[in-house]
XYZ file of C-alpha atoms in Angstrom:
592
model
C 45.947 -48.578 -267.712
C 49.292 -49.493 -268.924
C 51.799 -50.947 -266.268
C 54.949 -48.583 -266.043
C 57.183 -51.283 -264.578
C 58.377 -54.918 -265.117
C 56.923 -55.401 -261.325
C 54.278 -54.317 -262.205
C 53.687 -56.342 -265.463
C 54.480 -59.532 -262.694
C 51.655 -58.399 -260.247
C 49.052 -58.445 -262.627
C 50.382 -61.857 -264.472
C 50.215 -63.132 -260.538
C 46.623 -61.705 -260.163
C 45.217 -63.294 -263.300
C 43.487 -66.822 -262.767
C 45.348 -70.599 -263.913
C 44.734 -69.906 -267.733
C 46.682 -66.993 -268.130
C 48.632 -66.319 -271.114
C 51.435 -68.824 -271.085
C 55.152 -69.276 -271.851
C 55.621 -72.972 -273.491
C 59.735 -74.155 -272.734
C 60.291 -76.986 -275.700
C 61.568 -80.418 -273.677
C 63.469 -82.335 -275.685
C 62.990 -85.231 -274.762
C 59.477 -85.285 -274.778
C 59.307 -83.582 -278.255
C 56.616 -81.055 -276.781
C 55.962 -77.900 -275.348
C 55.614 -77.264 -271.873
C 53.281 -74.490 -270.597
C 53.547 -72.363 -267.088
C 51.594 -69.417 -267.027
C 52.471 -66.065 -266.554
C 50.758 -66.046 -263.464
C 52.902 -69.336 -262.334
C 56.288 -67.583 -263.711
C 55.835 -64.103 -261.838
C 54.688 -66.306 -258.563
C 58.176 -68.794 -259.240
C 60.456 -65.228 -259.965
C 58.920 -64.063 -256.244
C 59.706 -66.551 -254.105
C 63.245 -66.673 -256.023
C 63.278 -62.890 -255.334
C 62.943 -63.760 -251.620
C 66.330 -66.336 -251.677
C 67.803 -63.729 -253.158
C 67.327 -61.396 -250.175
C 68.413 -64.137 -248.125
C 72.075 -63.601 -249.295
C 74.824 -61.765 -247.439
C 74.742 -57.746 -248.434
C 72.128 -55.334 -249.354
C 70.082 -56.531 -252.629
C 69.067 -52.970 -253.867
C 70.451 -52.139 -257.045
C 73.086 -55.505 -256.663
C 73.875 -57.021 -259.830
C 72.294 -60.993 -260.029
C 74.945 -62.409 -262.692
C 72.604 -65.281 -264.408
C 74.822 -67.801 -266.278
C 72.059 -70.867 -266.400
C 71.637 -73.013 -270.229
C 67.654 -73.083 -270.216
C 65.457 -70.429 -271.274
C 63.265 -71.185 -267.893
C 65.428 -71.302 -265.191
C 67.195 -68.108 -266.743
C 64.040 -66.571 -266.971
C 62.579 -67.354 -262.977
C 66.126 -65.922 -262.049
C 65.697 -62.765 -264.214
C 62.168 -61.755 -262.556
C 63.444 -62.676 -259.337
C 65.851 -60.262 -259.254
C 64.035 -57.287 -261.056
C 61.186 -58.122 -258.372
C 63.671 -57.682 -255.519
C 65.198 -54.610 -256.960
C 68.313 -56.449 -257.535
C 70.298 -55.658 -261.174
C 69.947 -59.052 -263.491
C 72.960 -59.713 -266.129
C 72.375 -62.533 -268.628
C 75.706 -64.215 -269.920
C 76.226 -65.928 -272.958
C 77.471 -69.703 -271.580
C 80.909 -71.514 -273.393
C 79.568 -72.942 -276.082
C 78.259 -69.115 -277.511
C 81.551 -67.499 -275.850
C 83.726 -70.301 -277.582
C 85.314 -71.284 -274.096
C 84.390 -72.086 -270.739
C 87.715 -69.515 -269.643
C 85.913 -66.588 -271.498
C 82.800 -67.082 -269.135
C 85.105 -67.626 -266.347
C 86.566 -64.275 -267.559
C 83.774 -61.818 -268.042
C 82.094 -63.758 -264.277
C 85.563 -61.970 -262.742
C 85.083 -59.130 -264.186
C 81.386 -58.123 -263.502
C 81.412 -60.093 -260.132
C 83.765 -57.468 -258.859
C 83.094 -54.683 -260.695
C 80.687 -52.516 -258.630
C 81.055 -51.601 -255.065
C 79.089 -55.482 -253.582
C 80.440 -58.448 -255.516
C 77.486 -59.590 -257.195
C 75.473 -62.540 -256.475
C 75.715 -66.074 -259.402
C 72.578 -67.957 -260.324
C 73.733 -71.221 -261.623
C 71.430 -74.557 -262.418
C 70.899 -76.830 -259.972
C 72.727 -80.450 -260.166
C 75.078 -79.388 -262.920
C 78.385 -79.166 -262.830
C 80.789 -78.044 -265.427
C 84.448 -76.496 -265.931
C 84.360 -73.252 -265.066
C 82.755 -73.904 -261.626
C 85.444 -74.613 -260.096
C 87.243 -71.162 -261.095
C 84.320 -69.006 -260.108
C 85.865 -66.966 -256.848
C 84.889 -67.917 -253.267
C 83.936 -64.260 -252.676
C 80.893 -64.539 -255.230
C 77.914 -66.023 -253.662
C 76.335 -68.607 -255.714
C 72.669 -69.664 -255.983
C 71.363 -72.542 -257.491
C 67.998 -73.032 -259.320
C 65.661 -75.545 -261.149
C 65.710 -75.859 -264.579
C 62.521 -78.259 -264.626
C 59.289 -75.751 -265.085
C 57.266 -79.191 -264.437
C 59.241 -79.160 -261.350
C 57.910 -78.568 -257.330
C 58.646 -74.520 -256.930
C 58.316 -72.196 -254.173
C 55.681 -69.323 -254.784
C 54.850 -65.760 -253.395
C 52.317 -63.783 -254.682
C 53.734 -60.640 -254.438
C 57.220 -59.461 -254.117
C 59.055 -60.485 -251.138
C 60.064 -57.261 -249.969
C 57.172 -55.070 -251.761
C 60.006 -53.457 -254.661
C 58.352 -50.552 -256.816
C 60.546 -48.965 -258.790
C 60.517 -45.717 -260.573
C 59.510 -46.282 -264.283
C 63.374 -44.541 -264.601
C 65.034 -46.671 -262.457
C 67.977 -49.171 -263.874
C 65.743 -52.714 -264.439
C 68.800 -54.662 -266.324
C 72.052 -54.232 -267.862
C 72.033 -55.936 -271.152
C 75.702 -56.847 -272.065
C 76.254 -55.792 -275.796
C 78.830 -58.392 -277.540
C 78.468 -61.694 -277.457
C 81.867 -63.236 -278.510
C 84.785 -60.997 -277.147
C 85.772 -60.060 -273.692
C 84.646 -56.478 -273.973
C 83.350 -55.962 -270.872
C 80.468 -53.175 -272.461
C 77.203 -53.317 -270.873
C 73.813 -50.717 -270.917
C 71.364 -49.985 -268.214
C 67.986 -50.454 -269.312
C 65.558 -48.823 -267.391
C 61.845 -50.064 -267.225
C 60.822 -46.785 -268.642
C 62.539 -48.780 -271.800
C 60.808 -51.363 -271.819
C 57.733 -50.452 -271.624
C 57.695 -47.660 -274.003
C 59.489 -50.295 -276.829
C 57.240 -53.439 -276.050
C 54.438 -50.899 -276.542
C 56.066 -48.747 -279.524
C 56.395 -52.292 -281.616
C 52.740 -53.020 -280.938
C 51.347 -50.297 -281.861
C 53.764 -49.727 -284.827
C 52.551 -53.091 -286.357
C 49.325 -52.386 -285.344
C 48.840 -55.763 -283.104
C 45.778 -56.734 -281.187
C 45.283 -58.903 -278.060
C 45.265 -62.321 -279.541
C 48.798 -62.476 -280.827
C 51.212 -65.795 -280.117
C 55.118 -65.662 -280.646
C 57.837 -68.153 -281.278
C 61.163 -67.716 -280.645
C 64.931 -69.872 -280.362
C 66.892 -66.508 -280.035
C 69.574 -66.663 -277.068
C 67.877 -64.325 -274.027
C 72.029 -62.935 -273.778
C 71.451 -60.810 -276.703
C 68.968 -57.672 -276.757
C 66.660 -59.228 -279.805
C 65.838 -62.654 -277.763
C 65.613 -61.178 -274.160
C 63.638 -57.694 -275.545
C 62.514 -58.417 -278.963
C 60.870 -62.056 -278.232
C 60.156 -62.396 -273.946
C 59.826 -58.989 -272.502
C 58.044 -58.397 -275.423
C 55.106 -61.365 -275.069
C 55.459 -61.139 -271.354
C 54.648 -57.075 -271.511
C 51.829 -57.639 -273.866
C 50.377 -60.535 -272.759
C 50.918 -63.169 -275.677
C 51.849 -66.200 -275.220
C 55.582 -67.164 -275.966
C 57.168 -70.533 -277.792
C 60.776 -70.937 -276.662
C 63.757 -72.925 -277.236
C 67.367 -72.934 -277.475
C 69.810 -71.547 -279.954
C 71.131 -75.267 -279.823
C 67.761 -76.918 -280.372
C 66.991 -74.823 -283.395
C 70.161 -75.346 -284.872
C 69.693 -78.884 -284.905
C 66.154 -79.550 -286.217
C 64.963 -75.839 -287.384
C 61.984 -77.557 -288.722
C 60.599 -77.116 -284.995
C 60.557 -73.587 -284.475
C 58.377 -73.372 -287.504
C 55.999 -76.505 -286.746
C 55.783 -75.328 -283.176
C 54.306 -71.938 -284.953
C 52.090 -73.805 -287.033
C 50.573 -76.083 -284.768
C 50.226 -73.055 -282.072
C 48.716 -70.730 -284.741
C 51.666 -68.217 -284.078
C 51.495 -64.777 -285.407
C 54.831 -63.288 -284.450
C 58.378 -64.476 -284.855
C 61.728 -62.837 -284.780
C 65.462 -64.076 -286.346
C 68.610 -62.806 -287.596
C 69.006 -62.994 -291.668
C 71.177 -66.590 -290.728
C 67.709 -67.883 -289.204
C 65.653 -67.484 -292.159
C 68.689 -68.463 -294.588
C 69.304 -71.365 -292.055
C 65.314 -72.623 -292.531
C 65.495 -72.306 -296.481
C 68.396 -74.820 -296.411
C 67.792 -77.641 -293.375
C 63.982 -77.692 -293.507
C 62.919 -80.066 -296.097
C 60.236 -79.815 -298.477
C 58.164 -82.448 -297.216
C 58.321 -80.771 -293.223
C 57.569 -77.552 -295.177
C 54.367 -78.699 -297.452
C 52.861 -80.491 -293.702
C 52.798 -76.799 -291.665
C 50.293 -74.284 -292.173
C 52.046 -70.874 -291.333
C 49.024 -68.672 -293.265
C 47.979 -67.271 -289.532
C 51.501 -65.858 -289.626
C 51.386 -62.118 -289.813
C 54.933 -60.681 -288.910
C 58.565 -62.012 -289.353
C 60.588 -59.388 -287.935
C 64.273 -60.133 -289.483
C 66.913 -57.962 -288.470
C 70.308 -58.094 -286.308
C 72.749 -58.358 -289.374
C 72.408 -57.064 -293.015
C 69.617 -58.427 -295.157
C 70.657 -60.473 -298.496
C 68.265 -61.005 -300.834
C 68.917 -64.371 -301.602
C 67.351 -65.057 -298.316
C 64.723 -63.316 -299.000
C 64.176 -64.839 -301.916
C 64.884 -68.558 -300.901
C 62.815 -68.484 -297.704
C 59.660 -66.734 -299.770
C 59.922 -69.538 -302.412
C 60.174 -72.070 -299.823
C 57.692 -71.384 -297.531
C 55.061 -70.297 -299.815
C 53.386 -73.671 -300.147
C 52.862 -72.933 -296.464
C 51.133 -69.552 -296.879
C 54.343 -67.347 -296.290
C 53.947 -64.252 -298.272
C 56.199 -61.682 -299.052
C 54.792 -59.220 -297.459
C 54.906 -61.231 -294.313
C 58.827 -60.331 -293.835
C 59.558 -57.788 -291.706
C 62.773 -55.655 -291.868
C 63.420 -54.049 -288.216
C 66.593 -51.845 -287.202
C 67.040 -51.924 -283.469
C 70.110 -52.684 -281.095
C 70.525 -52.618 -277.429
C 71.422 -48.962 -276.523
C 67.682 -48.094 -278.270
C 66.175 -51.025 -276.116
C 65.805 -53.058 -278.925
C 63.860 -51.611 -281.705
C 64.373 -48.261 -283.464
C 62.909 -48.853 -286.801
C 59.987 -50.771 -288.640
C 58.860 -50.833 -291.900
C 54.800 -51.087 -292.589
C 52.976 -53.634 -292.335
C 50.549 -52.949 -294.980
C 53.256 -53.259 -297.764
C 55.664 -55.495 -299.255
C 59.373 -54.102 -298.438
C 61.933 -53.247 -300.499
C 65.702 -53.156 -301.168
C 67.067 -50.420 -303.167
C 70.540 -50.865 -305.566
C 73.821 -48.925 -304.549
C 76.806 -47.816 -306.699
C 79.141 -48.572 -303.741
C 81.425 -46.478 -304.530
C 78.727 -43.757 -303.506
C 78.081 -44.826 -300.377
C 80.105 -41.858 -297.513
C 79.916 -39.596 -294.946
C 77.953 -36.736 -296.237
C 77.924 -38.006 -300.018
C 74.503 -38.527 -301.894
C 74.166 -42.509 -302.841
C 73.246 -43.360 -306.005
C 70.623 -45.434 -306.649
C 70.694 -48.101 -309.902
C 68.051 -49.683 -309.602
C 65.276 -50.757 -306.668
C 63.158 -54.284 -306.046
C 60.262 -55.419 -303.531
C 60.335 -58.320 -301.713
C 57.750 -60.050 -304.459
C 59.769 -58.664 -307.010
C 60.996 -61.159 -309.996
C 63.946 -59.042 -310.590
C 65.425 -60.147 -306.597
C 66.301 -64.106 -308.812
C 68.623 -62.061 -311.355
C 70.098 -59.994 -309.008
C 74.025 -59.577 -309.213
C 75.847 -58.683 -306.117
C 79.208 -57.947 -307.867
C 77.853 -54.897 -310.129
C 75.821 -53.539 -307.125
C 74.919 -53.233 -303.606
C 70.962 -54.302 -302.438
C 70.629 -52.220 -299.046
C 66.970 -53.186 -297.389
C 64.621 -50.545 -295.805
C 64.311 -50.661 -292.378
C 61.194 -48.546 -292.550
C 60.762 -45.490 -290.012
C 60.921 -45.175 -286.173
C 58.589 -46.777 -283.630
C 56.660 -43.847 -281.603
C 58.127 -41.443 -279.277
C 61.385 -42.223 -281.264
C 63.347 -39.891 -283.274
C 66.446 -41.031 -285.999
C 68.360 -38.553 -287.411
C 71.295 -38.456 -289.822
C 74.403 -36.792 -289.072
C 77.309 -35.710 -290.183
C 80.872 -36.228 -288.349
C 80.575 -33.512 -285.878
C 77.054 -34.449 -285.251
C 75.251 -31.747 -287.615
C 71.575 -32.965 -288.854
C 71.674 -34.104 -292.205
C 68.086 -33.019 -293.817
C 68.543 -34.291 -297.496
C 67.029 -37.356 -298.348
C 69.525 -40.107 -299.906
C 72.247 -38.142 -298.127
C 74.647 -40.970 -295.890
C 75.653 -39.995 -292.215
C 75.773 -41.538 -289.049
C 72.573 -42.734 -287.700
C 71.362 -40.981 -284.060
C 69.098 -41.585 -281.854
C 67.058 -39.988 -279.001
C 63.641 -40.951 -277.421
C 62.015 -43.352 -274.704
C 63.225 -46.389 -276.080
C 66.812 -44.617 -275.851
C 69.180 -46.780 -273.018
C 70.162 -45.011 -270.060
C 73.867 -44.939 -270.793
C 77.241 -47.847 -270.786
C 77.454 -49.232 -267.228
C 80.782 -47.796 -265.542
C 81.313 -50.038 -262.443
C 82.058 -46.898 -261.019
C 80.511 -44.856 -258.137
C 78.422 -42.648 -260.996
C 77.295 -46.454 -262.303
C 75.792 -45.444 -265.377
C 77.710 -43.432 -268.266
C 75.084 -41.212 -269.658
C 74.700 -40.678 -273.067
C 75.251 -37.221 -273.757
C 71.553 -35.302 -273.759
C 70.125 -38.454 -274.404
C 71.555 -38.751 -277.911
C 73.046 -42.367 -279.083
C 74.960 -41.847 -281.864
C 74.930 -45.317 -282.982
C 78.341 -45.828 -285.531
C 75.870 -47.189 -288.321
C 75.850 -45.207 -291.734
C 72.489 -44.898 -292.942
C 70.452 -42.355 -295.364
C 66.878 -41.636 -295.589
C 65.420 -42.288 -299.169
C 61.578 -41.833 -299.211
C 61.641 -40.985 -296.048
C 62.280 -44.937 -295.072
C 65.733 -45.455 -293.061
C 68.519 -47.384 -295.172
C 71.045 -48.803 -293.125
C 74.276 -48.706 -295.834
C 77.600 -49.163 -293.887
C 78.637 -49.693 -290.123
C 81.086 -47.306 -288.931
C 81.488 -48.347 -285.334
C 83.872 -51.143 -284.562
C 81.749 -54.293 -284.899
C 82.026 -57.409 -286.654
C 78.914 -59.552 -286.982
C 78.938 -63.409 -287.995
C 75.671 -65.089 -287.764
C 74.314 -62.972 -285.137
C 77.437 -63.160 -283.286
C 79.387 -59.813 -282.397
C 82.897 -59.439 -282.320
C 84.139 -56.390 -281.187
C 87.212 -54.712 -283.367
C 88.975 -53.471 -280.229
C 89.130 -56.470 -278.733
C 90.352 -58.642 -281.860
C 93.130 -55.722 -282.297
C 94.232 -55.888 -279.196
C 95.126 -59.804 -279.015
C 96.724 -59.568 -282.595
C 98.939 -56.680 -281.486
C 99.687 -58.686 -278.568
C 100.907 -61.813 -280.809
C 102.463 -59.793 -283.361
C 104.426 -58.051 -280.659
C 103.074 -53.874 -281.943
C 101.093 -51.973 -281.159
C 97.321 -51.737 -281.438
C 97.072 -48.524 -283.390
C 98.693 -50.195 -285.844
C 96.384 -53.538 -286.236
C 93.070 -52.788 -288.422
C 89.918 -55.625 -288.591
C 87.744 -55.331 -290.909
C 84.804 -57.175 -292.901
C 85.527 -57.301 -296.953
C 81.750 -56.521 -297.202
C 79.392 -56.617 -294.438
C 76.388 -57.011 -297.205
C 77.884 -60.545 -297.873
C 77.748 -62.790 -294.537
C 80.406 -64.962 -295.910
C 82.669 -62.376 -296.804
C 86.378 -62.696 -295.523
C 87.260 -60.687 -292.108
C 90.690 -59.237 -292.960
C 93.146 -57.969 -290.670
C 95.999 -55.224 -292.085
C 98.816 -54.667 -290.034
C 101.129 -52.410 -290.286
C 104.501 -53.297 -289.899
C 108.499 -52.606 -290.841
C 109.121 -55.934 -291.992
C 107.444 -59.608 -293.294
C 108.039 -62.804 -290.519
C 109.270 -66.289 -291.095
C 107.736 -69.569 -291.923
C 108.582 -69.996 -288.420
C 106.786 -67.033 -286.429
C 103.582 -67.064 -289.161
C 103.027 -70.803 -287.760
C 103.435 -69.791 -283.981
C 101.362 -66.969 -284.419
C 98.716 -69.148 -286.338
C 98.932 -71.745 -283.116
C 99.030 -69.115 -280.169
C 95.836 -67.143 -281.763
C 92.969 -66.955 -279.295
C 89.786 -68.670 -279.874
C 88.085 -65.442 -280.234
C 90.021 -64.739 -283.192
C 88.882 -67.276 -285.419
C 86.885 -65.639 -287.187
C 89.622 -64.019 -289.255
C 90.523 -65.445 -292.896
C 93.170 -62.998 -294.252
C 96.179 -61.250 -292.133
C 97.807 -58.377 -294.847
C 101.361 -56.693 -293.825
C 102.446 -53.321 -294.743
C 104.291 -50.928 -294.146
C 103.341 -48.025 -292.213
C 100.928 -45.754 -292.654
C 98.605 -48.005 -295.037
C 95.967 -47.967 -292.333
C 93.356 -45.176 -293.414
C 93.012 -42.480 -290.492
C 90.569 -39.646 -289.606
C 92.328 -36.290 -288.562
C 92.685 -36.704 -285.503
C 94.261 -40.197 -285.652
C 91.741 -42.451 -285.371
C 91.674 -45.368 -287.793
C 88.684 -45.519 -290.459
C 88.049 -49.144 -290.625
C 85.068 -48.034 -293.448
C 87.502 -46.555 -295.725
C 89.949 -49.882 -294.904
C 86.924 -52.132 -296.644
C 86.751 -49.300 -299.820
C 90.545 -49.896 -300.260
C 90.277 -53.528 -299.960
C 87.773 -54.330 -302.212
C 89.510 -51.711 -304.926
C 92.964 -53.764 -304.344
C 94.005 -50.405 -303.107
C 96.107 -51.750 -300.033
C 99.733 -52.307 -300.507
C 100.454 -55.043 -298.397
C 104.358 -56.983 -298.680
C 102.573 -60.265 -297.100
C 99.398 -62.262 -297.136
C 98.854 -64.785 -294.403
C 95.740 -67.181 -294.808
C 93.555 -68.189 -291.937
C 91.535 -71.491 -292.180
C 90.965 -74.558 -290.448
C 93.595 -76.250 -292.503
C 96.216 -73.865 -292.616
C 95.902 -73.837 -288.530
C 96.163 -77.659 -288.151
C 99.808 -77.760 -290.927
C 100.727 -74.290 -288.336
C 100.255 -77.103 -285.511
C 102.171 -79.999 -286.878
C 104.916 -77.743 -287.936
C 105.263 -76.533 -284.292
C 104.753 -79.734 -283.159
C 107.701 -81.068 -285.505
C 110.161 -78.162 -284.446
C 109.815 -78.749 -280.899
């Protein structure tokens, strides 16, 4: 019978003899993998569980803020609380939020955001900057980050939790890289049914084995890589973001020497593997047990495709072993797969084509093994890759702007969503906690058309901007320019040049009565937060440039159209780089 629950999941692990199924935490400096079984981990997330009750306050439905650096202690903390019935939050730490204040920041915010101040798990014997600005009213626990380590056990929860399969089990926080404040409540209901869906959809049997380095703050390394082993009983790889980034080579040796069949990245991990892993680490691995490489989180190019096929063939990496997936965290994680019994596809856009209610026009279509993907030429068209159909008990619909199904194939709309794997709702911090979404419908802001009845993911109209995985959230970025540029924020539009090309500039217009100095260009170069690096253009015009719906709203879709048609009349162009910052600072620094 299948468990219902996340406790659940945890009381069988705990049931199951030594050699259970395992998670392996990579130790650096021992250059190996370190295994505690799931058993071990849902025994180690009890007895947390029952520190955790220990604190000052009710623990039902509190929220556990986790801000811990290892995959392992972050992990023991998570179960803990779930196992208690207490609310676990992952947070991104500094070096992924760009500053130790931004933490600080979004640890305010949450700890007093609901009616108890939440409870902090932090590692034990570590100390760092924003410590010593977390407020005295937030209780803080500490924990091990050593799974070799002595640890308490229970084996069973300390105070016998069992939730309803609709009850809240996490709130998953939804940008990564701007002070936002957006979190959804997942409920175990969730989890289950999308752990499950993505099993079934690729057809999976019992003896999988994953490998992941995918940050457990974001909905594709917490959902997509651990709940998902943990709920179907495969063993689990894991690293850090940091550890892959600096030898990749050992996410894929650790999946060849484990005989992994499952592994999950964003289109910058497989791009990042065709360029740092050297031939001769490639031609020593044997990835032929390799069945599924789930790519997804940012659009697919094909020269990634294409360079990590070529690559990693002499390794038994086959075309048809990539794995297009369209998911984010208000559907769980996963929404779409494509089939695992064929090679995927990209098809060829006139962009020019590509709106709300317009038919696209195809030029031309290629498969993954396809010899045409080496010629292709991103300036006379646009590749758009199939994110295949939804996962079971999930339904995607296109719509148009008032929400009206759009039945045509190669038609584009908005992209909704309803089913099981469908999020509860935005947490409020408010008495009602959860924001619902409205009859269970998640309109999602991404453009996308049906062609063959696969889904196409074409354009994204909500207010996102996505860098290597990382999301930056429009709002927020306007907000903090309009501040420095003294208007206001209706009148600030961000925008991607082409969110098909990951190196594309990230423009800003602004709309304004008049061009500044030498003077107040450098200041505003110097005074720009941290989370607005990003940006490589800043255009000012005059009013009314920014392209608006009807009712006011600013069309940052039809911003990237004018842009890349040299449509915008702007009276000044300010560049953003590196170098242009530092002459901004020595200019200040000269003047003062």
């Amino acid at each position: 019978m299948q468990a219902r629950t996340l406790p659940e999941v945890m009381a069988r692990h705990a049931a199951q003899p030594a050699e259970d199924k395992a998670l392996h935490c990579w130790d650096g400096s021992r250059r190996s993998y370190f295994p505690v079984s799931y058993g071990d981990l849902s025994k180690r997330a009890f007895a947390f569980g029952a520190e955790l009750l220990e604190s000052p306050g009710d623990i039902a439905g509190r929220v556990v803020m986790i801000a811990c650096h290892t995959p392992y202690a972050t992990l023991v903390a998570f179960y803990g609380a779930i196992s208690v019935g207490a609310i676990p939050m992952i947070f991104p730490m500094p070096l992924s939020l760009g500053s130790h204040e931004a933490l600080t920041e979004r640890i305010k915010h949450w700890g007093f955001a609901f009616e108890q101040p939440a409870l902090l798990v932090l590692e034990a014997g570590l100390t760092e900057k924003f410590h010593d600005e977390i407020p005295p009213q937030i209780t803080v626990l500490r924990i091990s980050d050593n799974p070799a380590g002595e640890w308490q056990t229970l084996d069973a929860s300390a105070n016998q939790h069992s939730p309803a399969p609709e009850d809240v089990a996490f709130f998953q926080t939804t940008s990564s890289s701007t002070g936002d404040h957006k979190a959804v409540a997942i409920s175990h209901q969730n989890i289950i049914a999308n752990v499950v869906g993505i099993r079934h959809a690729q057809h999976m049997d019992d003896n999988e084995r994953m490998a992941t380095w995918l940050p457990l703050f974001h909905d594709m390394g917490l959902v997509g890589t651990v709940l998902f082993s943990f709920g179907n009983n495969y063993p689990l790889l894991i690293m850090t973001p940091t550890q892959f980034v600096k030898r990749p080579s050992i996410w894929l040796k650790g999946m060849s020497d484990y005989r992994c069949t499952i592994a999950t990245a964003p289109n910058f991990g497989f791009d990042y593997c065709s360029r740092l892993v050297s031939d001769k680490d490639a031609a020593e691995m044997d990835l032929s047990g390799v069945k599924h490489l789930f790519i997804g989180a940012e659009p697919i190019r094909v020269s990634t495709i294409n360079s990590f096929c070529n690559k990693f063939a002499v390794c038994g990496i086959t075309p048809q072993t990539i794995r297009p997936a369209y998911g984010l965290a208000e559907s769980t994680i996963i929404t779409t797969m494509t089939d695992p019994d064929k090679v995927s596809q990209f098809v060829c856009l006139d962009a020019d084509s590509i709106g709300i209610n317009e038919p696209v026009k195809i030029l031309d279509s290629m498969t993954f093994d396809d010899s045409k993907m080496v010629d292709y030429d991103a300036s006379k068209m646009i590749a758009v890759c199939t994110a295949g159909r939804a996962i079971e008990d999930m339904l995607v619909e296109i719509v148009d702007e008032e929400g009206n199904a759009i039945r045509e194939q190669g038609v584009a709309g908005e992209i909704a969503i309803t089913g099981t794997s469908v999020a509860l709702g935005y947490v409020s911090g408010s008495a009602e906690l959860i924001d619902r979404f409205p009859q269970g419908r998640l309109r999602t802001g991404d453009m996308g058309a049906f062609i063959d009845d696969e889904l196409y993911i074409l354009e994204r109209i909500k207010n996102l901007v996505i860098r290597h995985g990382e999301n930056f959230l429009v709002s927020a970025l306007e907000e903090q320019l309009a501040d420095l540029l003294d208007v206001s924020h209706e009148h600030v539009a961000v925008f991607e040049s082409n969110i098909h090309d990951p190196s594309s500039d990230i423009i800003v217009l602004v709309e304004r009565h008049a061009p500044i100095d030498d003077a107040a260009v450098n200041n505003l170069l110097v005074e720009m937060p941290k989370e607005a690096f990003p940006i490589n253009k800043i255009l000012l015009s005059r009013s009314r440039e920014i392209p608006r719906t009807t009712s006011g709203k600013k069309r940052h879709f039809y911003c990237r159209k004018m842009y890349q048609h040299n449509e915008i009349k702007f009276q000044q162009e300010i560049e953003v780089s590196p170098q242009r910052i530092m002459q901004a600072m020595n200019a200040v620094r000269t003047d003062a």
